[in-house]
mmCIF file of C-alpha atoms in Angstrom:
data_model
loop_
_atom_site.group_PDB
_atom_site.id
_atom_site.type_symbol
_atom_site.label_atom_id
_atom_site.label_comp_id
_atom_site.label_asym_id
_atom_site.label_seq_id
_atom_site.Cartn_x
_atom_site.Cartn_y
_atom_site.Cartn_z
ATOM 1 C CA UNK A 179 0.000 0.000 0.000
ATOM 2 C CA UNK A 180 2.777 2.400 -0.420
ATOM 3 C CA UNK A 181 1.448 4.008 -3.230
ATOM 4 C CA UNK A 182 -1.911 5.061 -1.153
ATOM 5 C CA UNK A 183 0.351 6.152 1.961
ATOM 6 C CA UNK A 184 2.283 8.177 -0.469
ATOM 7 C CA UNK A 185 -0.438 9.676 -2.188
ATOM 8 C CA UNK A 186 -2.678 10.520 1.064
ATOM 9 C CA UNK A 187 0.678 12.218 2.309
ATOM 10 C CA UNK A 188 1.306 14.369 -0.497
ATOM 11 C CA UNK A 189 -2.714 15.506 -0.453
ATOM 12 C CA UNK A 190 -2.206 16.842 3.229
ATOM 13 C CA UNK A 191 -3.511 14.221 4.810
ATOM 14 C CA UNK A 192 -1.458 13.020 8.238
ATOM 15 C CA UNK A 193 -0.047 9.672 7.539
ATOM 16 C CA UNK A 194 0.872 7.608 11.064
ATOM 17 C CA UNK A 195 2.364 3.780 10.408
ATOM 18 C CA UNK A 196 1.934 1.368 13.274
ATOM 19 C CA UNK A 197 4.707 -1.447 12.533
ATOM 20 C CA UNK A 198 4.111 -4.396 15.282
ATOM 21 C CA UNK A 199 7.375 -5.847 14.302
ATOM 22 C CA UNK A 200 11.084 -5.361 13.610
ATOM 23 C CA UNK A 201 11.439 -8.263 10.885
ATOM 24 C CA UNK A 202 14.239 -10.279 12.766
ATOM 25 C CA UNK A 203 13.276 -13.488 11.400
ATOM 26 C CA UNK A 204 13.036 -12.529 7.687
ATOM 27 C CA UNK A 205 15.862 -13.707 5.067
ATOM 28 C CA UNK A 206 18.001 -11.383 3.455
ATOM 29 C CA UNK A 207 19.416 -10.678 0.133
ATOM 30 C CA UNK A 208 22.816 -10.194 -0.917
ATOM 31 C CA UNK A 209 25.948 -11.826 1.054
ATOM 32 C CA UNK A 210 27.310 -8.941 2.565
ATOM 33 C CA UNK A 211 24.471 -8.580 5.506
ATOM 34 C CA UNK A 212 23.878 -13.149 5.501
ATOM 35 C CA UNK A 213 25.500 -12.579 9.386
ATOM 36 C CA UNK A 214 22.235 -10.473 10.922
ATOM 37 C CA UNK A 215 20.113 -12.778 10.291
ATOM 38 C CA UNK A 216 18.348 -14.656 13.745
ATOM 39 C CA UNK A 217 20.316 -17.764 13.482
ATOM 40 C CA UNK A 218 23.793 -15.986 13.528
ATOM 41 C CA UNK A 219 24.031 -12.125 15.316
ATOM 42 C CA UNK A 220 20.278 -11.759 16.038
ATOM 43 C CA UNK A 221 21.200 -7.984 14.356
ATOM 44 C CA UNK A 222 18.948 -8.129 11.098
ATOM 45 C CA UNK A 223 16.125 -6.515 13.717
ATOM 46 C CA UNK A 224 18.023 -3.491 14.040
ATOM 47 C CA UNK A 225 18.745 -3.302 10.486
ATOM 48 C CA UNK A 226 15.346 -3.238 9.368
ATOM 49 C CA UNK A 227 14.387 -0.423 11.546
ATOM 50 C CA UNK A 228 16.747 2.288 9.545
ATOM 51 C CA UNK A 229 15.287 0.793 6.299
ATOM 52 C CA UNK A 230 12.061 1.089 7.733
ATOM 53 C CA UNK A 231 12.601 5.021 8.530
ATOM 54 C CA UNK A 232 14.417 5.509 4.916
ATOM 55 C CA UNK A 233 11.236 3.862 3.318
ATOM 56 C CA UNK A 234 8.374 6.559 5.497
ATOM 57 C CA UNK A 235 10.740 9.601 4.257
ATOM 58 C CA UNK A 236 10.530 8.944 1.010
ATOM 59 C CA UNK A 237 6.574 8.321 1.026
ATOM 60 C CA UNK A 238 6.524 11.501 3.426
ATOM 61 C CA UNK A 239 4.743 9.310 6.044
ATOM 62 C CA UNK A 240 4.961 11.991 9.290
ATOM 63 C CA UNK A 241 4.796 9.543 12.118
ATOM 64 C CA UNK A 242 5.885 5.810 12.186
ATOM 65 C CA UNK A 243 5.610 4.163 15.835
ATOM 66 C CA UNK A 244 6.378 0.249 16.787
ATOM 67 C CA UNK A 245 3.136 -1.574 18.558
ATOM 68 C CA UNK A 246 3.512 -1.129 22.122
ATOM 69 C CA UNK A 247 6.793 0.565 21.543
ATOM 70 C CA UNK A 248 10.035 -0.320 20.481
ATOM 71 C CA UNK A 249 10.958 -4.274 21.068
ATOM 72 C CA UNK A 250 8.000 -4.988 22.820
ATOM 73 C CA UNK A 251 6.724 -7.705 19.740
ATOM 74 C CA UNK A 252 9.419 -9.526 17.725
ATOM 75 C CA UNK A 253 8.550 -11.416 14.341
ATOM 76 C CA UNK A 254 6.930 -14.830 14.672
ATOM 77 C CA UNK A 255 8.963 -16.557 11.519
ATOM 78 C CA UNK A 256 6.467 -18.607 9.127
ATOM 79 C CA UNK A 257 3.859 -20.851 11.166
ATOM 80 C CA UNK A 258 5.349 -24.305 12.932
ATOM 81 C CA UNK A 259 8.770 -22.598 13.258
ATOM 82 C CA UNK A 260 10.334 -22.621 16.165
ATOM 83 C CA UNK A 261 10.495 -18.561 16.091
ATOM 84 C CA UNK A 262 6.793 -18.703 17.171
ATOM 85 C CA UNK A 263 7.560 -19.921 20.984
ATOM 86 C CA UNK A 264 9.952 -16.809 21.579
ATOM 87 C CA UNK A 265 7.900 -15.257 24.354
ATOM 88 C CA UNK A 266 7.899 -11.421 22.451
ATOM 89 C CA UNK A 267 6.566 -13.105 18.759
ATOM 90 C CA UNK A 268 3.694 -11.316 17.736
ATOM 91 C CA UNK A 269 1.561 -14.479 17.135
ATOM 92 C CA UNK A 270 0.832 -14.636 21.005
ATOM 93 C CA UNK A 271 -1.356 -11.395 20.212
ATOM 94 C CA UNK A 272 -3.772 -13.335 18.000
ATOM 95 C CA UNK A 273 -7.566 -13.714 18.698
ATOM 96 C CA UNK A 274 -7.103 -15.553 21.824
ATOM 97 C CA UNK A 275 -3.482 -15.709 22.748
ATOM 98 C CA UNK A 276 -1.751 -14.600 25.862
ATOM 99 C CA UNK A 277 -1.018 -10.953 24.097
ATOM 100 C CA UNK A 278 -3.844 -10.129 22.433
ATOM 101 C CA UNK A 279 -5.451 -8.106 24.703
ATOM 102 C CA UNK A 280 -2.434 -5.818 25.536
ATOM 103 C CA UNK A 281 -1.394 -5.266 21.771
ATOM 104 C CA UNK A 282 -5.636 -4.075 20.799
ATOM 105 C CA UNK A 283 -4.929 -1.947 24.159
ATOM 106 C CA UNK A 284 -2.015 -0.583 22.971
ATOM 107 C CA UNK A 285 -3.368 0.336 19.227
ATOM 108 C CA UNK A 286 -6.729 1.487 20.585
ATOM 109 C CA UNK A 287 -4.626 4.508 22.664
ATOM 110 C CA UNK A 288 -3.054 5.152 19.382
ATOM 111 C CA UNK A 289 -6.069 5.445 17.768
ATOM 112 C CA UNK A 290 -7.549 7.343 20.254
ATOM 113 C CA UNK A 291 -4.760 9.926 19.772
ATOM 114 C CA UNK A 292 -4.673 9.811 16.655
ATOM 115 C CA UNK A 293 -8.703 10.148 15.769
ATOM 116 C CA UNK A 294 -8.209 8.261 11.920
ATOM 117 C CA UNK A 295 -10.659 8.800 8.733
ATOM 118 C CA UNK A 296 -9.512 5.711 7.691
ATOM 119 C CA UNK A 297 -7.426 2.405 8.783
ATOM 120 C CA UNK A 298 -5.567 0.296 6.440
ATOM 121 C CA UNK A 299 -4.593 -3.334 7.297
ATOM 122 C CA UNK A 300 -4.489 -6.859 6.344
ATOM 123 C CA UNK A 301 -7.347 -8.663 5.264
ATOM 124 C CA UNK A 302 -8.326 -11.608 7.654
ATOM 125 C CA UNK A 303 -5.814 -14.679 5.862
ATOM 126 C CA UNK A 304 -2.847 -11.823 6.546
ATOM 127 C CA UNK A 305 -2.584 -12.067 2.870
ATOM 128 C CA UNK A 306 -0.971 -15.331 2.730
ATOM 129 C CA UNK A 307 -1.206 -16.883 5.688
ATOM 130 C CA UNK A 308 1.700 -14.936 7.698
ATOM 131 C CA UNK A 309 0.941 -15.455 11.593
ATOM 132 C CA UNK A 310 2.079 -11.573 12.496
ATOM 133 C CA UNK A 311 -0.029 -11.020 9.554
ATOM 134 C CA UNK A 312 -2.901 -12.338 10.342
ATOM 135 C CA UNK A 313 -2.298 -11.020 14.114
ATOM 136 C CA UNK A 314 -2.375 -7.116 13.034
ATOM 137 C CA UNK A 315 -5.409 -7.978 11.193
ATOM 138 C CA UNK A 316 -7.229 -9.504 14.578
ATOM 139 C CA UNK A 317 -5.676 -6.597 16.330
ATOM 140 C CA UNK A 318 -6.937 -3.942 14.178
ATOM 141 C CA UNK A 319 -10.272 -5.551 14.575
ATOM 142 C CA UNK A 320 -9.920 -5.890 18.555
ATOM 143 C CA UNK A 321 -8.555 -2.303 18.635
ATOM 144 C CA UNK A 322 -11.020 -0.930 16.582
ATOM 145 C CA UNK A 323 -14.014 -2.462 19.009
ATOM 146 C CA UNK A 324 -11.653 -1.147 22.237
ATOM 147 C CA UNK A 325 -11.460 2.721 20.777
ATOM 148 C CA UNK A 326 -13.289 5.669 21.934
ATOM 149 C CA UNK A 327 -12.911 6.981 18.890
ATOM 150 C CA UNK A 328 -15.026 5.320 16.177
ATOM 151 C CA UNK A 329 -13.016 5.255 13.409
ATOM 152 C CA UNK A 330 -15.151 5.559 9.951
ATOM 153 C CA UNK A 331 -13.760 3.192 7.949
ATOM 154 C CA UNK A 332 -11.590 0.253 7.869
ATOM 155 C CA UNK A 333 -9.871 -0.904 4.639
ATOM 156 C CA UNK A 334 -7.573 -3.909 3.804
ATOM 157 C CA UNK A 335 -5.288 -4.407 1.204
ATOM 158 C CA UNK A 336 -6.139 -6.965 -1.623
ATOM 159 C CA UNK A 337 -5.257 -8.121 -4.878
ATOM 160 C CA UNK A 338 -8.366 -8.595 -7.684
ATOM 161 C CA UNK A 339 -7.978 -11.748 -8.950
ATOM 162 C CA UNK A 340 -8.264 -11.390 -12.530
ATOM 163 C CA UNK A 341 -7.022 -8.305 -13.160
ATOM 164 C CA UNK A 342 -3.546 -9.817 -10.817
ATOM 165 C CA UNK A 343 -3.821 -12.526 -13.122
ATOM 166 C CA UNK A 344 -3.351 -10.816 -16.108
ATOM 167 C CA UNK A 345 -0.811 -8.301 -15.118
ATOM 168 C CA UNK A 346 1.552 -11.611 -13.705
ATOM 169 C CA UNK A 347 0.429 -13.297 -17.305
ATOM 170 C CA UNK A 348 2.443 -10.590 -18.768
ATOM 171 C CA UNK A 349 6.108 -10.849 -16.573
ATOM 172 C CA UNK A 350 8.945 -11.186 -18.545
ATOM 173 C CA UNK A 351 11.449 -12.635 -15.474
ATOM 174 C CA UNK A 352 14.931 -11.620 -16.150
ATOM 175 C CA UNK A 353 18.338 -13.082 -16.414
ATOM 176 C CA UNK A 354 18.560 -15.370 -13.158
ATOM 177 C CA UNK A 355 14.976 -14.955 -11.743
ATOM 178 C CA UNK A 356 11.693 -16.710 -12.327
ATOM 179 C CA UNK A 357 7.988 -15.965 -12.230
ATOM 180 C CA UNK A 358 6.172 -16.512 -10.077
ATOM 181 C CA UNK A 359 2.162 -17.496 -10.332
ATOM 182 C CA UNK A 360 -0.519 -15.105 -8.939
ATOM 183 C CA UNK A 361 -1.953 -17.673 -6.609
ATOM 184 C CA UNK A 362 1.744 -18.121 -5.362
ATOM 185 C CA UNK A 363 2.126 -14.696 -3.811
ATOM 186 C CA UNK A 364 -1.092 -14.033 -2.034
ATOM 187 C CA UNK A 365 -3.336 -11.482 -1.155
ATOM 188 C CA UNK A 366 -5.684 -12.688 -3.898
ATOM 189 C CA UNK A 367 -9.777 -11.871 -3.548
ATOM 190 C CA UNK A 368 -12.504 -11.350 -6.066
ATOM 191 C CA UNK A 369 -12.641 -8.460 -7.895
ATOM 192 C CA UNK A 370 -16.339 -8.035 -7.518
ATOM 193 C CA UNK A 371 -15.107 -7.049 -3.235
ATOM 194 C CA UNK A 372 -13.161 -3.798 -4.266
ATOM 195 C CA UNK A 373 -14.007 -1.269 -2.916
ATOM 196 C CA UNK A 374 -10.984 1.320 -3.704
ATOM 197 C CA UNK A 375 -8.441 1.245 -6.402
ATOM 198 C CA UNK A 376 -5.874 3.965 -5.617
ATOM 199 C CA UNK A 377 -4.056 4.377 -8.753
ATOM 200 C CA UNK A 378 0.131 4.950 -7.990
ATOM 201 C CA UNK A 379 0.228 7.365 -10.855
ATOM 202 C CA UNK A 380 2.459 10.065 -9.224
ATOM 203 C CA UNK A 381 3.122 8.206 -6.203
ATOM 204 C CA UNK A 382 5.212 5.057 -8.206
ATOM 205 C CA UNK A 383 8.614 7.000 -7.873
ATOM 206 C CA UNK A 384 8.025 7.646 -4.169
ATOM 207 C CA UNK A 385 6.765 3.558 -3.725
ATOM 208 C CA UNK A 386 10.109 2.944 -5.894
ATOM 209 C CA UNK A 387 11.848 4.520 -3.351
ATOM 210 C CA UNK A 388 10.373 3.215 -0.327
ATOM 211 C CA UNK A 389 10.794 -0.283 -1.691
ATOM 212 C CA UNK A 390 14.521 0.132 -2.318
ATOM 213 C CA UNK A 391 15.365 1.648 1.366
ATOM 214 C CA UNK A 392 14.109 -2.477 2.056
ATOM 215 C CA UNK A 393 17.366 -3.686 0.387
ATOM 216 C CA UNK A 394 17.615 -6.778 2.503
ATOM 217 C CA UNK A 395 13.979 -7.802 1.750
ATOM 218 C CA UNK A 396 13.389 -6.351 -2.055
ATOM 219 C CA UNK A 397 15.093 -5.708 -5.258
ATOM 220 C CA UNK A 398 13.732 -3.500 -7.868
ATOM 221 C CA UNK A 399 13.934 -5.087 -11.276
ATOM 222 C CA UNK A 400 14.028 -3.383 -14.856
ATOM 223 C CA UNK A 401 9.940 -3.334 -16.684
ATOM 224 C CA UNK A 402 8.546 -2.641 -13.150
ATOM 225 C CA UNK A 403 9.154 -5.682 -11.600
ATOM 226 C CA UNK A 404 10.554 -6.806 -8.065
ATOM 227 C CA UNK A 405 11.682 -9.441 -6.472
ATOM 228 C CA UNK A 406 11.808 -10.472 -2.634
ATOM 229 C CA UNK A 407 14.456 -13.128 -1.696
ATOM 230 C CA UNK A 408 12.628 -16.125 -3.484
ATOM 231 C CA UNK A 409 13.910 -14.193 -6.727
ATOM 232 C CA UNK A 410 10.555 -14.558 -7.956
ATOM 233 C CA UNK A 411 10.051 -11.678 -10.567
ATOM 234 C CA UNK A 412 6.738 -9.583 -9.779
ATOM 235 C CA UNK A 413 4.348 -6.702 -11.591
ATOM 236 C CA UNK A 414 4.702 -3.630 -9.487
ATOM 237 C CA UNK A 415 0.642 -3.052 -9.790
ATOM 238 C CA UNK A 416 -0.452 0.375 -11.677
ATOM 239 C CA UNK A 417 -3.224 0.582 -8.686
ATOM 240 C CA UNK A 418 -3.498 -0.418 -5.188
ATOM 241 C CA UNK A 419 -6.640 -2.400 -4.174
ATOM 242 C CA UNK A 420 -8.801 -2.314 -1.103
ATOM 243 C CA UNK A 421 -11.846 -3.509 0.262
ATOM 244 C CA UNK A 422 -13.781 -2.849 3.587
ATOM 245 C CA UNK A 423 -13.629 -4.499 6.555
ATOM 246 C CA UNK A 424 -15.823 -2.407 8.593
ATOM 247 C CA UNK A 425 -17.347 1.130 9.099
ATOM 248 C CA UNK A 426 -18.573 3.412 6.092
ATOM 249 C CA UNK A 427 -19.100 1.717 2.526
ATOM 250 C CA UNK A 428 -17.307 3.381 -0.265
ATOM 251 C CA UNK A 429 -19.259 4.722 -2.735
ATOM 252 C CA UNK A 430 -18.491 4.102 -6.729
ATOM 253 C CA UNK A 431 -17.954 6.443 -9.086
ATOM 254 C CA UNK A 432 -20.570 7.697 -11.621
ATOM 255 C CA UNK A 433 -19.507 4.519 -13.960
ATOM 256 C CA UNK A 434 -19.736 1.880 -11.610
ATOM 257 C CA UNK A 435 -15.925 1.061 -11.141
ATOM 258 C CA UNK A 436 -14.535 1.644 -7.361
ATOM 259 C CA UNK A 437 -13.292 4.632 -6.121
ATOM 260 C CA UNK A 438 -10.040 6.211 -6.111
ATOM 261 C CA UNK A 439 -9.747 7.408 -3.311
ATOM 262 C CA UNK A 440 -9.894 5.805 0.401
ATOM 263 C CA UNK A 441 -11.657 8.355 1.517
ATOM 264 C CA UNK A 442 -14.112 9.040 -0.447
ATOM 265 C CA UNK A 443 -17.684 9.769 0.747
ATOM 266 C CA UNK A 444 -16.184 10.615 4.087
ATOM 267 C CA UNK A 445 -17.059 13.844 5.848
ATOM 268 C CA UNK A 446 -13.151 15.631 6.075
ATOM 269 C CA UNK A 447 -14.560 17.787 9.237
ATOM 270 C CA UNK A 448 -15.942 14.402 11.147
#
């Protein structure tokens, strides 16, 4: 969704990112930075959170805060590994576990500071299946019940299946990568549940830029493609997708197709 963060920031609208983790159990790319990684100096955490400030400059997001504060949640790893038994990994705050009431707690006062239009999160599968993922989604939700403030709308992002379809039909992997299928990468719904599609437009050079301050997690590729460290060659979308999870529908535009905009049909002075 960096294209929609970048966008709503340039429009004057007051971006703030929650992150609930630092990333210390992800792979990286390249040789040079194999030694943070969990197994060896634990550093890769530490890391992540510089590339993580480098990527909100560039999409002029004006206040970024860690879940509970810094350290408090550390990155559950894929599901069955043994990452998800460290006592900080954010899948204890699922629907449920032993954290989930203190991390909704913690985003509800953030929200309640905050006072958001609109909240943008992971649909309910975490997009494909990550446990953290699917945690921030169940602690949006929780948070959002918890709140004083009623927040008017609640989006997540989502891929349209057939138009993601086509656009990966069309990937031309280069040189030492391969392609990857649609249904391999996730965050796939029907197209009929959009709600928003926030075209990137002016925004792609500032999402280009975000995505490259992630050096240990994504390469940028020639023909608008990327790559995470599977070196599967991906279709940097011309639109971001969305579709609501609660609060305010979103109305279409005059021709039927979804909006632009995430908040459209919302009162600005609410």
């Amino acid at each position: 969704m960096a294209g929609t963060l970048a966008r709503t920031a340039a429009g004057g609208a007051r971006v703030t990112l929650v992150t609930a983790t630092l990333g210390e159990e992800g792979e990286v790319i390249g040789d040079e930075l194999q030694g943070l990684v969990a197994a060896r100096a634990d550093q890769l955490g530490g890391y992540r959170l510089t590339e993580l400030a480098a990527a909100c400059a560039a999409l002029g997001v004006q206040e970024r805060l860690m879940l509970g504060g810094l350290g408090t949640f550390r990155d559950s790893g894929m599901a069955g590994t043994p990452s998800a038994d460290h006592p900080r990994a954010f899948v204890r705050a699922q629907r449920g576990g032993p954290d989930h009431d203190r991390a909704c707690a913690a985003l509800a006062g953030v929200i309640d500071r905050v006072r958001p239009h609109v909240v943008l999160t992971y649909d309910e599968d975490g997009g494909y299946g990550h446990p953290d993922h699917v945690a921030a989604h169940q602690v949006v939700m929780g948070a959002i019940g918890w709140s004083g403030w009623r927040v008017p709308r609640v989006l997540a992002v989502i891929r349209p299946r057939v138009v993601t379809l086509a656009a990966f039909g069309v990937v031309s992997a280069p040189p030492g990568y391969a392609t990857a299928g649609a249904d391999e990468v996730g965050f796939l719904t029907d197209d009929e549940l959009v709600a928003v599609a926030v075209p990137t437009g002016p925004a792609s050079s500032a999402r280009r830029r975000a995505l490259a301050a992630h050096a240990t997690q994504v390469e940028l590729l020639p023909g608008d493609l990327f790559a995470l460290s599977n070196r599967f060659a991906q279709p940097l979308a011309s639109a971001e997708y969305f579709r609501v999870l609660a609060g305010d529908a979103v109305p279409a535009r005059g021709d039927g197709r979804p909006a632009e905009d995430v908040f459209a049909g919302l009162d600005p002075d609410r």
